[in-house]
mmCIF file of C-alpha atoms in Angstrom:
data_model
loop_
_atom_site.group_PDB
_atom_site.id
_atom_site.type_symbol
_atom_site.label_atom_id
_atom_site.label_comp_id
_atom_site.label_asym_id
_atom_site.label_seq_id
_atom_site.Cartn_x
_atom_site.Cartn_y
_atom_site.Cartn_z
ATOM 1 C CA MET A 74 0.027 -0.394 -0.139
ATOM 2 C CA GLU A 75 2.947 2.627 0.835
ATOM 3 C CA ALA A 76 4.518 1.839 -2.658
ATOM 4 C CA LEU A 77 1.293 2.341 -4.193
ATOM 5 C CA ALA A 78 0.914 5.973 -2.568
ATOM 6 C CA ILE A 79 3.715 7.070 -2.893
ATOM 7 C CA GLY A 80 4.094 5.981 -6.611
ATOM 8 C CA ILE A 81 0.468 7.437 -7.003
ATOM 9 C CA MET A 82 2.425 10.593 -5.474
ATOM 10 C CA LEU A 83 5.523 10.380 -7.646
ATOM 11 C CA GLY A 84 3.377 10.575 -10.872
ATOM 12 C CA LEU A 85 1.204 13.274 -9.366
ATOM 13 C CA CYS A 86 4.500 15.582 -8.921
ATOM 14 C CA GLY A 87 5.219 14.988 -12.570
ATOM 15 C CA LEU A 88 2.029 15.717 -13.545
ATOM 16 C CA GLY A 89 1.990 19.104 -12.165
ATOM 17 C CA ALA A 90 5.019 19.308 -12.842
ATOM 18 C CA GLY A 91 4.228 19.056 -16.829
ATOM 19 C CA ILE A 92 0.704 20.767 -16.609
ATOM 20 C CA GLY A 93 2.479 23.877 -14.814
ATOM 21 C CA MET A 94 5.288 23.921 -17.819
ATOM 22 C CA ILE A 95 1.965 25.593 -19.839
ATOM 23 C CA ALA A 96 3.394 28.600 -18.495
ATOM 24 C CA GLY A 97 6.222 28.598 -21.195
ATOM 25 C CA ILE A 98 3.432 29.476 -23.652
ATOM 26 C CA GLY A 99 3.143 32.665 -22.637
ATOM 27 C CA PRO A 100 6.817 34.635 -22.916
ATOM 28 C CA GLY A 101 6.937 32.215 -26.172
ATOM 29 C CA ILE A 102 4.238 34.333 -27.549
ATOM 30 C CA GLY A 103 5.403 37.831 -25.893
ATOM 31 C CA GLU A 104 9.447 37.619 -26.846
ATOM 32 C CA GLY A 105 8.244 36.615 -30.655
ATOM 33 C CA ASP A 106 5.954 38.824 -30.592
ATOM 34 C CA ALA A 107 8.907 41.961 -29.117
ATOM 35 C CA VAL A 108 11.332 40.514 -31.347
ATOM 36 C CA ALA A 109 8.740 40.696 -34.308
ATOM 37 C CA ALA A 110 8.645 44.819 -33.293
ATOM 38 C CA ALA A 111 12.468 45.133 -32.618
ATOM 39 C CA CYS A 112 12.951 43.313 -36.678
ATOM 40 C CA GLU A 113 10.719 45.681 -38.146
ATOM 41 C CA ALA A 114 12.323 48.948 -35.846
ATOM 42 C CA ILE A 115 15.875 48.092 -36.980
ATOM 43 C CA GLY A 116 14.257 47.527 -40.662
ATOM 44 C CA ARG A 117 12.761 51.078 -40.835
ATOM 45 C CA GLN A 118 16.074 52.247 -39.251
ATOM 46 C CA PRO A 119 19.117 49.703 -38.983
ATOM 47 C CA GLU A 120 20.857 52.728 -37.300
ATOM 48 C CA SER A 121 19.203 52.075 -34.106
ATOM 49 C CA LYS A 122 19.483 49.101 -33.851
ATOM 50 C CA SER A 123 22.504 49.158 -31.249
ATOM 51 C CA GLN A 124 19.931 50.575 -29.287
ATOM 52 C CA VAL A 125 17.192 48.399 -30.044
ATOM 53 C CA THR A 126 18.960 45.238 -29.834
ATOM 54 C CA SER A 127 20.184 46.090 -26.427
ATOM 55 C CA THR A 128 15.783 47.560 -24.862
ATOM 56 C CA LEU A 129 14.852 44.912 -26.676
ATOM 57 C CA ILE A 130 17.435 41.981 -24.912
ATOM 58 C CA MET A 131 16.280 43.500 -21.095
ATOM 59 C CA GLY A 132 12.710 43.867 -22.385
ATOM 60 C CA CYS A 133 12.891 39.899 -23.015
ATOM 61 C CA ALA A 134 14.663 38.895 -20.190
ATOM 62 C CA ILE A 135 11.239 40.718 -18.362
ATOM 63 C CA ALA A 136 8.888 38.764 -20.153
ATOM 64 C CA GLU A 137 10.853 35.631 -19.488
ATOM 65 C CA THR A 138 10.356 36.193 -15.388
ATOM 66 C CA THR A 139 6.645 34.229 -15.979
ATOM 67 C CA GLY A 140 8.299 31.667 -17.358
ATOM 68 C CA ILE A 141 11.002 31.438 -15.026
ATOM 69 C CA TYR A 142 8.246 31.067 -11.898
ATOM 70 C CA ALA A 143 6.784 28.429 -13.393
ATOM 71 C CA LEU A 144 9.660 26.223 -14.092
ATOM 72 C CA ILE A 145 11.430 26.717 -9.907
ATOM 73 C CA ILE A 146 7.963 25.307 -9.601
ATOM 74 C CA ALA A 147 8.504 22.953 -11.413
ATOM 75 C CA ILE A 148 11.562 21.894 -10.510
ATOM 76 C CA MET A 149 10.452 22.413 -6.552
ATOM 77 C CA LEU A 150 7.980 19.196 -7.768
ATOM 78 C CA ILE A 151 10.263 17.422 -9.462
ATOM 79 C CA PHE A 152 13.011 17.757 -6.721
ATOM 80 C CA VAL A 153 12.337 18.686 -3.996
ATOM 81 C CA ALA A 154 8.648 17.934 -2.999
ATOM 82 C CA PRO A 155 8.376 14.028 -3.368
ATOM 83 C CA GLY A 156 10.811 14.559 -0.168
ATOM 84 C CA ILE A 157 8.240 16.433 1.827
ATOM 85 C CA PHE A 158 5.209 14.643 0.764
ATOM 86 C CA THR A 159 6.556 10.811 1.530
ATOM 87 C CA SER A 160 6.827 11.519 4.271
ATOM 88 C CA ALA A 161 3.687 12.948 5.528
ATOM 89 C CA LEU A 162 2.315 9.834 2.937
ATOM 90 C CA ILE A 163 4.431 6.806 5.549
ATOM 91 C CA ASP A 164 3.348 9.150 9.200
ATOM 92 C CA GLY A 165 -0.087 9.212 7.599
ATOM 93 C CA ILE A 166 0.241 5.758 6.269
ATOM 94 C CA LYS A 167 1.088 4.657 9.808
ATOM 95 C CA ASN A 168 -1.071 6.523 11.970
ATOM 96 C CA LEU A 169 -4.609 5.022 9.363
ATOM 97 C CA LYS A 170 -3.077 1.416 10.532
ATOM 98 C CA GLY A 171 -2.013 2.254 13.981
ATOM 99 C CA MET B 269 51.144 62.016 -7.626
ATOM 100 C CA ARG B 270 53.870 60.162 -5.686
ATOM 101 C CA SER B 271 55.766 58.512 -8.321
ATOM 102 C CA LEU B 272 55.598 54.729 -8.048
ATOM 103 C CA ASN B 273 58.837 52.197 -9.241
ATOM 104 C CA LYS B 274 56.563 50.150 -11.510
ATOM 105 C CA LYS B 275 59.901 47.407 -10.888
ATOM 106 C CA SER B 276 60.526 47.396 -7.767
ATOM 107 C CA THR B 277 60.308 44.370 -5.626
ATOM 108 C CA ARG B 278 58.289 45.993 -3.120
ATOM 109 C CA PHE B 279 55.496 46.946 -6.324
ATOM 110 C CA LYS B 280 55.757 42.833 -7.469
ATOM 111 C CA VAL B 281 55.708 41.452 -3.990
ATOM 112 C CA ILE B 282 52.433 43.313 -3.439
ATOM 113 C CA ASP B 283 50.813 42.655 -6.879
ATOM 114 C CA GLY B 284 52.041 39.162 -6.293
ATOM 115 C CA LEU B 285 49.589 38.910 -3.186
ATOM 116 C CA LEU B 286 46.455 40.485 -4.415
ATOM 117 C CA ILE B 287 46.721 37.859 -7.245
ATOM 118 C CA ALA B 288 47.189 35.499 -4.278
ATOM 119 C CA MET B 289 43.866 37.118 -2.802
ATOM 120 C CA MET B 290 41.868 36.429 -6.452
ATOM 121 C CA ILE B 291 42.723 32.634 -6.122
ATOM 122 C CA LEU B 292 43.055 31.221 -2.634
ATOM 123 C CA PRO B 293 39.440 32.164 -2.011
ATOM 124 C CA MET B 294 38.186 30.000 -4.910
ATOM 125 C CA LEU B 295 40.441 27.250 -4.508
ATOM 126 C CA ALA B 296 39.925 27.348 -0.363
ATOM 127 C CA ALA B 297 36.056 26.585 -1.460
ATOM 128 C CA ILE B 298 36.467 24.436 -4.292
ATOM 129 C CA CYS B 299 38.644 22.636 -1.529
ATOM 130 C CA LEU B 300 36.087 22.589 1.324
ATOM 131 C CA LYS B 301 33.783 20.972 -1.792
ATOM 132 C CA VAL B 302 35.962 18.517 -2.438
ATOM 133 C CA VAL B 303 36.390 17.929 1.486
ATOM 134 C CA CYS B 304 32.517 17.695 2.392
ATOM 135 C CA THR B 305 30.643 15.958 -0.509
ATOM 136 C CA PRO B 306 29.618 13.034 0.367
ATOM 137 C CA ALA B 307 30.526 10.509 -2.392
ATOM 138 C CA SER B 308 27.863 9.261 -4.699
ATOM 139 C CA ASP B 309 27.993 7.398 -7.490
ATOM 140 C CA GLY B 310 26.045 9.011 -11.038
ATOM 141 C CA ILE B 311 24.915 13.002 -11.040
ATOM 142 C CA GLU B 312 22.265 14.598 -9.145
ATOM 143 C CA ILE B 313 20.773 17.370 -8.267
ATOM 144 C CA SER B 314 20.516 19.264 -5.059
ATOM 145 C CA GLY B 315 20.604 23.357 -3.528
ATOM 146 C CA ALA B 316 23.311 24.097 -1.418
ATOM 147 C CA LEU B 317 25.199 21.985 0.711
ATOM 148 C CA ILE B 318 25.239 22.795 4.045
ATOM 149 C CA TYR B 319 29.376 22.696 6.176
ATOM 150 C CA TRP B 320 28.216 23.882 8.767
ATOM 151 C CA GLU B 321 24.977 24.121 11.830
ATOM 152 C CA PHE B 322 25.635 25.857 15.065
ATOM 153 C CA ASP B 323 23.428 24.884 17.869
ATOM 154 C CA GLY B 324 22.447 27.516 21.049
ATOM 155 C CA MET B 325 21.263 30.708 18.729
ATOM 156 C CA PRO B 326 17.432 31.922 19.454
ATOM 157 C CA LEU B 327 16.057 31.372 17.008
ATOM 158 C CA GLN B 328 17.386 28.397 15.193
ATOM 159 C CA PRO B 329 20.346 26.301 14.488
ATOM 160 C CA LEU B 330 22.588 28.122 12.839
ATOM 161 C CA ILE B 331 23.893 27.068 8.989
ATOM 162 C CA ILE B 332 26.884 28.028 6.801
ATOM 163 C CA SER B 333 26.305 26.417 3.367
ATOM 164 C CA GLU B 334 27.556 26.551 0.409
ATOM 165 C CA SER B 335 26.259 29.291 -0.581
ATOM 166 C CA GLN B 336 27.138 31.206 1.715
ATOM 167 C CA VAL B 337 30.785 30.105 1.162
ATOM 168 C CA ASN B 338 30.558 31.028 -1.654
ATOM 169 C CA SER B 339 29.612 34.199 -1.498
ATOM 170 C CA TRP B 340 32.226 35.445 0.884
ATOM 171 C CA ALA B 341 34.989 33.990 -1.082
ATOM 172 C CA VAL B 342 32.965 35.677 -4.414
ATOM 173 C CA ILE B 343 33.483 38.667 -2.696
ATOM 174 C CA ILE B 344 37.360 38.376 -1.852
ATOM 175 C CA THR B 345 37.515 37.476 -5.420
ATOM 176 C CA VAL B 346 36.154 40.186 -6.362
ATOM 177 C CA PHE B 347 37.990 43.144 -3.330
ATOM 178 C CA GLY B 348 41.261 41.719 -4.619
ATOM 179 C CA LEU B 349 40.813 42.565 -7.911
ATOM 180 C CA CYS B 350 39.627 45.949 -7.546
ATOM 181 C CA LEU B 351 42.867 45.931 -5.176
ATOM 182 C CA TYR B 352 44.498 44.416 -8.006
ATOM 183 C CA LEU B 353 43.321 46.871 -11.473
ATOM 184 C CA THR B 354 43.887 50.384 -9.371
ATOM 185 C CA HIS B 355 47.237 49.133 -7.246
ATOM 186 C CA GLY B 356 49.531 51.330 -9.057
ATOM 187 C CA LEU B 357 46.893 54.593 -9.899
ATOM 188 C CA THR B 358 49.443 57.626 -12.019
ATOM 189 C CA GLU B 359 48.044 60.455 -13.231
ATOM 190 C CA LYS B 360 48.138 59.222 -16.516
ATOM 191 C CA ALA B 361 47.039 55.842 -17.651
ATOM 192 C CA GLU B 362 50.376 54.018 -19.046
ATOM 193 C CA THR B 363 49.085 50.264 -17.473
ATOM 194 C CA LYS B 364 47.059 48.035 -19.394
ATOM 195 C CA ARG B 365 45.374 47.622 -15.473
ATOM 196 C CA GLN B 366 44.540 50.676 -15.314
ATOM 197 C CA LEU B 367 42.974 51.768 -18.928
ATOM 198 C CA ALA B 368 40.494 48.384 -17.289
ATOM 199 C CA ALA B 369 40.084 50.219 -14.286
ATOM 200 C CA GLU B 370 38.734 53.777 -16.062
ATOM 201 C CA TRP B 371 36.592 52.042 -18.735
ATOM 202 C CA ILE B 372 34.366 49.943 -16.005
ATOM 203 C CA VAL B 373 33.607 53.121 -13.818
ATOM 204 C CA GLU B 374 33.353 54.918 -16.911
ATOM 205 C CA LYS B 375 30.987 53.110 -18.209
ATOM 206 C CA VAL B 376 28.738 52.523 -15.175
ATOM 207 C CA GLU B 377 28.713 55.552 -14.337
ATOM 208 C CA GLY B 378 27.335 56.767 -18.146
ATOM 209 C CA LEU B 379 24.896 53.956 -17.628
ATOM 210 C CA VAL B 380 24.410 55.504 -14.015
ATOM 211 C CA GLY B 381 23.679 58.163 -15.750
ATOM 212 C CA ALA B 382 22.085 57.853 -18.794
ATOM 213 C CA ASN B 383 18.884 55.435 -16.371
ATOM 214 C CA MET B 384 18.616 57.369 -13.404
ATOM 215 C CA GLU B 385 19.547 60.487 -13.674
ATOM 216 C CA GLY B 386 15.576 62.539 -13.106
ATOM 217 C CA GLU B 387 14.946 66.552 -12.961
ATOM 218 C CA ARG B 388 18.012 66.731 -10.128
ATOM 219 C CA ASP B 389 21.001 64.996 -10.046
ATOM 220 C CA ILE B 390 20.810 63.099 -6.079
ATOM 221 C CA PHE B 391 21.982 59.571 -8.103
ATOM 222 C CA GLY B 392 25.489 60.532 -8.721
ATOM 223 C CA GLY B 393 26.720 58.464 -5.985
ATOM 224 C CA TYR B 394 24.621 55.655 -6.976
ATOM 225 C CA ALA B 395 27.699 54.375 -9.516
ATOM 226 C CA PRO B 396 29.514 52.424 -7.091
ATOM 227 C CA PHE B 397 26.759 50.798 -5.255
ATOM 228 C CA ILE B 398 25.751 49.456 -9.527
ATOM 229 C CA CYS B 399 29.352 48.453 -9.798
ATOM 230 C CA ALA B 400 29.558 46.378 -6.825
ATOM 231 C CA ILE B 401 26.304 44.829 -7.346
ATOM 232 C CA MET B 402 26.931 43.654 -10.681
ATOM 233 C CA GLY B 403 29.707 42.917 -9.822
ATOM 234 C CA ILE B 404 29.455 40.294 -7.321
ATOM 235 C CA SER B 405 26.606 38.977 -8.861
ATOM 236 C CA GLY B 406 28.405 38.517 -12.419
ATOM 237 C CA PHE B 407 31.091 36.518 -10.674
ATOM 238 C CA SER B 408 28.439 34.503 -8.340
ATOM 239 C CA SER B 409 27.141 33.304 -11.763
ATOM 240 C CA LEU B 410 30.083 32.861 -13.425
ATOM 241 C CA ALA B 411 31.684 30.735 -10.224
ATOM 242 C CA CYS B 412 30.292 26.872 -11.253
ATOM 243 C CA LEU B 413 32.743 27.678 -13.813
ATOM 244 C CA VAL B 414 35.251 26.965 -11.688
ATOM 245 C CA GLY B 415 33.089 23.787 -10.462
ATOM 246 C CA LEU B 416 32.104 26.114 -7.468
ATOM 247 C CA PHE B 417 27.942 26.093 -6.639
ATOM 248 C CA SER B 418 26.859 29.251 -7.821
ATOM 249 C CA PRO B 419 25.958 31.648 -4.583
ATOM 250 C CA THR B 420 22.720 33.172 -7.237
ATOM 251 C CA GLY B 421 21.986 29.593 -7.286
ATOM 252 C CA ASP B 422 20.899 30.123 -3.798
ATOM 253 C CA VAL B 423 16.859 32.072 -3.671
ATOM 254 C CA ASN B 424 18.664 33.347 0.033
ATOM 255 C CA VAL B 425 21.467 34.909 -1.803
ATOM 256 C CA THR B 426 19.161 36.955 -4.224
ATOM 257 C CA ALA B 427 16.553 37.693 -1.879
ATOM 258 C CA GLY B 428 18.938 39.067 -0.006
ATOM 259 C CA TRP B 429 19.737 41.784 -2.361
ATOM 260 C CA ALA B 430 16.526 42.515 -3.564
ATOM 261 C CA ILE B 431 15.451 42.786 0.115
ATOM 262 C CA LEU B 432 18.607 45.939 0.242
ATOM 263 C CA VAL B 433 16.755 47.825 -2.833
ATOM 264 C CA PHE B 434 13.460 46.937 -1.660
ATOM 265 C CA ILE B 435 15.134 49.261 1.510
ATOM 266 C CA ILE B 436 16.419 51.513 -0.352
ATOM 267 C CA ILE B 437 12.951 51.585 -2.539
ATOM 268 C CA THR B 438 11.176 52.610 0.398
ATOM 269 C CA TYR B 439 13.633 55.385 1.677
ATOM 270 C CA TYR B 440 13.046 57.584 -1.385
ATOM 271 C CA LYS B 441 9.339 56.886 -1.654
ATOM 272 C CA LEU B 442 9.115 58.508 2.336
ATOM 273 C CA LYS B 443 10.908 61.327 0.847
ATOM 274 C CA GLY B 444 7.133 62.409 0.188
ATOM 275 C CA GLY B 445 6.086 62.487 3.512
ATOM 276 C CA LEU B 446 4.712 59.375 5.514
ATOM 277 C CA GLY B 447 1.922 60.504 5.232
ATOM 278 C CA LYS B 448 1.993 60.645 1.654
ATOM 279 C CA TYR B 449 3.497 57.451 0.917
ATOM 280 C CA LEU B 450 0.312 55.743 2.858
ATOM 281 C CA ILE B 451 -2.598 57.497 1.555
ATOM 282 C CA GLY B 452 -0.291 56.751 -1.692
ATOM 283 C CA PHE B 453 -1.417 52.944 -0.828
ATOM 284 C CA THR B 454 -4.951 53.861 -1.396
ATOM 285 C CA LYS B 455 -5.233 55.547 -4.986
ATOM 286 C CA PRO B 456 -6.543 55.029 -7.524
ATOM 287 C CA VAL B 457 -9.714 53.654 -5.116
ATOM 288 C CA PRO B 458 -9.221 52.812 -1.346
ATOM 289 C CA LEU B 459 -10.288 49.333 -2.211
ATOM 290 C CA PHE B 460 -7.734 49.224 -4.369
ATOM 291 C CA THR B 461 -5.220 48.885 -0.802
ATOM 292 C CA PRO B 462 -4.295 45.173 -0.935
ATOM 293 C CA MET B 463 -3.575 45.271 -4.257
ATOM 294 C CA ASN B 464 -1.121 48.208 -4.232
ATOM 295 C CA ILE B 465 0.210 46.330 -1.146
ATOM 296 C CA ILE B 466 1.532 42.678 -2.339
ATOM 297 C CA GLY B 467 2.129 45.325 -5.420
ATOM 298 C CA GLU B 468 4.354 47.351 -2.785
ATOM 299 C CA PHE B 469 6.151 42.928 -1.921
ATOM 300 C CA ALA B 470 5.971 41.872 -5.845
ATOM 301 C CA THR B 471 9.134 43.978 -6.289
ATOM 302 C CA PRO B 472 11.455 42.338 -4.276
ATOM 303 C CA VAL B 473 10.072 39.087 -4.765
ATOM 304 C CA SER B 474 10.137 39.640 -8.951
ATOM 305 C CA MET B 475 13.555 40.455 -8.438
ATOM 306 C CA ALA B 476 14.978 38.155 -6.488
ATOM 307 C CA PHE B 477 13.199 34.881 -8.240
ATOM 308 C CA ARG B 478 13.691 36.189 -11.862
ATOM 309 C CA HIS B 479 17.990 35.986 -10.254
ATOM 310 C CA TYR B 480 17.917 33.291 -8.738
ATOM 311 C CA GLY B 481 15.275 31.370 -11.277
ATOM 312 C CA ASN B 482 17.209 31.702 -14.743
ATOM 313 C CA VAL B 483 20.786 30.948 -12.736
ATOM 314 C CA LEU B 484 18.885 27.605 -11.563
ATOM 315 C CA SER B 485 17.572 26.532 -14.527
ATOM 316 C CA GLY B 486 20.744 26.546 -15.710
ATOM 317 C CA ALA B 487 22.532 24.572 -13.624
ATOM 318 C CA VAL B 488 19.554 22.219 -14.257
ATOM 319 C CA ILE B 489 19.551 22.250 -17.583
ATOM 320 C CA SER B 490 23.677 21.265 -18.034
ATOM 321 C CA VAL B 491 23.100 18.657 -15.055
ATOM 322 C CA LEU B 492 20.528 16.771 -17.314
ATOM 323 C CA ILE B 493 22.735 17.661 -20.386
ATOM 324 C CA GLY B 494 25.722 14.966 -18.915
ATOM 325 C CA SER B 495 23.205 12.836 -18.120
ATOM 326 C CA ALA B 496 21.925 12.206 -20.775
ATOM 327 C CA LEU B 497 25.112 11.750 -22.848
ATOM 328 C CA ARG B 498 26.183 10.302 -20.690
ATOM 329 C CA GLY B 499 23.416 7.851 -21.059
ATOM 330 C CA LEU B 500 23.646 8.336 -24.802
ATOM 331 C CA SER B 501 27.870 7.253 -25.024
ATOM 332 C CA ALA B 502 26.760 4.530 -22.410
ATOM 333 C CA LYS B 503 23.736 3.203 -24.976
ATOM 334 C CA ILE B 504 26.513 3.709 -28.459
ATOM 335 C CA LEU B 505 29.844 2.332 -26.798
ATOM 336 C CA GLY B 506 28.352 -0.345 -24.949
ATOM 337 C CA GLY B 507 29.041 -3.134 -26.876
ATOM 338 C CA LEU B 508 32.151 -1.813 -27.293
ATOM 339 C CA PRO B 509 35.405 -4.939 -24.811
ATOM 340 C CA GLY B 510 37.230 -3.287 -22.002
ATOM 341 C CA VAL B 511 38.433 0.864 -21.931
ATOM 342 C CA LEU B 512 36.065 1.679 -25.393
ATOM 343 C CA GLY B 513 33.199 0.851 -23.494
ATOM 344 C CA GLU B 514 33.472 2.835 -20.862
ATOM 345 C CA PHE B 515 34.461 6.274 -23.153
ATOM 346 C CA PRO B 516 33.252 8.917 -22.639
ATOM 347 C CA LEU B 517 32.622 9.829 -25.762
ATOM 348 C CA PHE B 518 29.914 12.558 -26.192
ATOM 349 C CA GLN B 519 30.713 14.572 -22.482
ATOM 350 C CA ILE B 520 33.547 16.010 -24.347
ATOM 351 C CA GLY B 521 32.815 19.368 -25.204
ATOM 352 C CA ILE B 522 29.100 19.110 -26.044
ATOM 353 C CA PRO B 523 28.220 20.190 -22.953
ATOM 354 C CA ALA B 524 30.969 22.470 -22.608
ATOM 355 C CA VAL B 525 28.404 25.089 -25.937
ATOM 356 C CA PHE B 526 25.074 24.378 -23.556
ATOM 357 C CA SER B 527 27.272 25.964 -20.947
ATOM 358 C CA ILE B 528 27.923 29.510 -22.917
ATOM 359 C CA TYR B 529 24.301 29.811 -23.384
ATOM 360 C CA PHE B 530 23.111 28.957 -19.870
ATOM 361 C CA ASP B 531 25.860 29.268 -17.389
ATOM 362 C CA VAL B 532 27.182 32.297 -18.877
ATOM 363 C CA PHE B 533 25.750 34.890 -21.371
ATOM 364 C CA SER B 534 22.568 34.133 -19.232
ATOM 365 C CA GLY B 535 23.899 34.723 -15.456
ATOM 366 C CA LEU B 536 25.997 38.011 -16.911
ATOM 367 C CA MET B 537 22.645 39.168 -18.303
ATOM 368 C CA GLN B 538 21.049 38.388 -14.743
ATOM 369 C CA ALA B 539 23.771 40.129 -13.522
ATOM 370 C CA PHE B 540 23.004 43.185 -16.332
ATOM 371 C CA ILE B 541 19.368 42.702 -15.568
ATOM 372 C CA PHE B 542 19.429 42.790 -11.768
ATOM 373 C CA ALA B 543 21.788 45.975 -11.990
ATOM 374 C CA MET B 544 19.836 47.526 -14.767
ATOM 375 C CA LEU B 545 16.553 47.103 -12.596
ATOM 376 C CA THR B 546 17.942 48.250 -9.128
ATOM 377 C CA MET B 547 18.776 51.749 -11.253
ATOM 378 C CA LEU B 548 14.905 51.708 -12.910
ATOM 379 C CA ASN B 549 13.129 51.043 -9.689
ATOM 380 C CA ILE B 550 15.370 53.391 -7.385
ATOM 381 C CA ALA B 551 15.362 55.923 -9.667
ATOM 382 C CA GLY B 552 11.749 55.709 -10.334
ATOM 383 C CA ALA B 553 10.636 55.465 -6.496
ATOM 384 C CA VAL B 554 11.101 59.385 -6.091
ATOM 385 C CA PRO B 555 8.184 61.209 -5.445
ATOM 386 C CA TRP B 556 9.215 64.651 -6.642
ATOM 387 C CA GLU B 557 6.499 67.479 -6.007
ATOM 388 C CA ASP B 558 6.195 65.712 -2.791
ATOM 389 C CA TRP B 559 9.197 66.101 -1.838
ATOM 390 C CA ASP B 560 10.138 69.733 -3.081
ATOM 391 C CA ALA B 561 6.344 70.994 -1.573
ATOM 392 C CA ARG B 562 7.678 69.240 2.087
ATOM 393 C CA ARG B 563 11.158 71.563 1.233
ATOM 394 C CA ALA B 564 9.623 74.408 0.478
ATOM 395 C CA LYS B 565 7.221 73.135 4.209
ATOM 396 C CA LYS B 566 10.362 73.014 5.928
ATOM 397 C CA GLU B 567 12.019 75.839 4.460
ATOM 398 C CA LYS B 568 9.123 77.684 5.764
ATOM 399 C CA ARG B 569 9.144 76.097 9.546
ATOM 400 C CA LYS B 570 12.204 77.571 9.736
ATOM 401 C CA GLN B 571 12.763 81.235 8.100
ATOM 402 C CA LYS B 572 9.630 81.406 11.094
ATOM 403 C CA LYS B 573 11.979 79.916 13.271
ATOM 404 C CA ALA B 574 14.897 82.112 12.716
ATOM 405 C CA ALA B 575 12.221 84.983 12.591
ATOM 406 C CA LYS B 576 10.302 84.212 15.893
ATOM 407 C CA LEU B 577 14.726 84.252 16.802
ATOM 408 C CA ALA B 578 15.655 87.425 15.502
ATOM 409 C CA ALA B 579 11.834 89.239 17.468
#
């Protein structure tokens, strides 16, 4: 029973991490838009390339934040959460039996 | 200025000592890591190792972790680098290191001037602070190149910096007076107060998590690539006999290519962005009109007092 419970828990942690990383769509679209706009701007005014590029990198890094949050949560779910949940699960099962 | 003899033995000895100051902390940190890392087989992803734990502290046991030791090593290294670059300055730049030091100072002052100059020039003194943040953050992220755990891959380190920035931001927001600062939370309508308070704390949280998340994700991805390549070479060469079967064919060079992006570029980028956000947040926090009004009021009060004293 313990093995089954831990297996289900690990599977759900992995599933949660995978679902959480759907948040990667947002920054992807946003950064794509930003790069498209920057390309247009450089095409129109090639002399402003250096300024546009530095602003673009800055903006991309900030737009990336939400994706990074999702990544942190996914990493936590995969590497940190099982350790916490496993002990809690085993305690719970012991309480059930005893 | 006192002219220094560049060829003298004393100068060279001090140079050597400064170079040792740059290298020895890193070596010490590496040795400590080698000694303290528990034996394990295979690749695993873990947070910062805990080196020592002191009991008997009032709130909780005092923990000295890998990230603290490494960030102190980085601080000493950066300090040594600064001393080395500025050793033997002359009025007219003669040495390469003086040119490098002048270049760094000029670039940072230009950056601070371009991003923080408002209506008045009150942020001139921020260039050293910004440069320190950039240097320590960049070198911390690069610490993983010598096999150390990046201190910026620990949320406690970046959160500490973010709290420091938050304190400075709040200091400048309070320049308009405590009442004005508190009333500012109820704008545009009082219903927004909880949102505004959360938004106030979101600044340091997002700064800390952005830096930490980028460095940590780079480290995790590097480890995953390494283990995947190990599996690949074991799969392909595994059938060969003897030493050939264990030859790490795909681990040679390929992880380094990914490391250039995930460790070097990403780490330096985040250092730049952290410094940039620090500058923009601090420069955007000053309520100029309220500050002027408060200053004028103070001036008037002072004049009244003076008039009273004179009368």
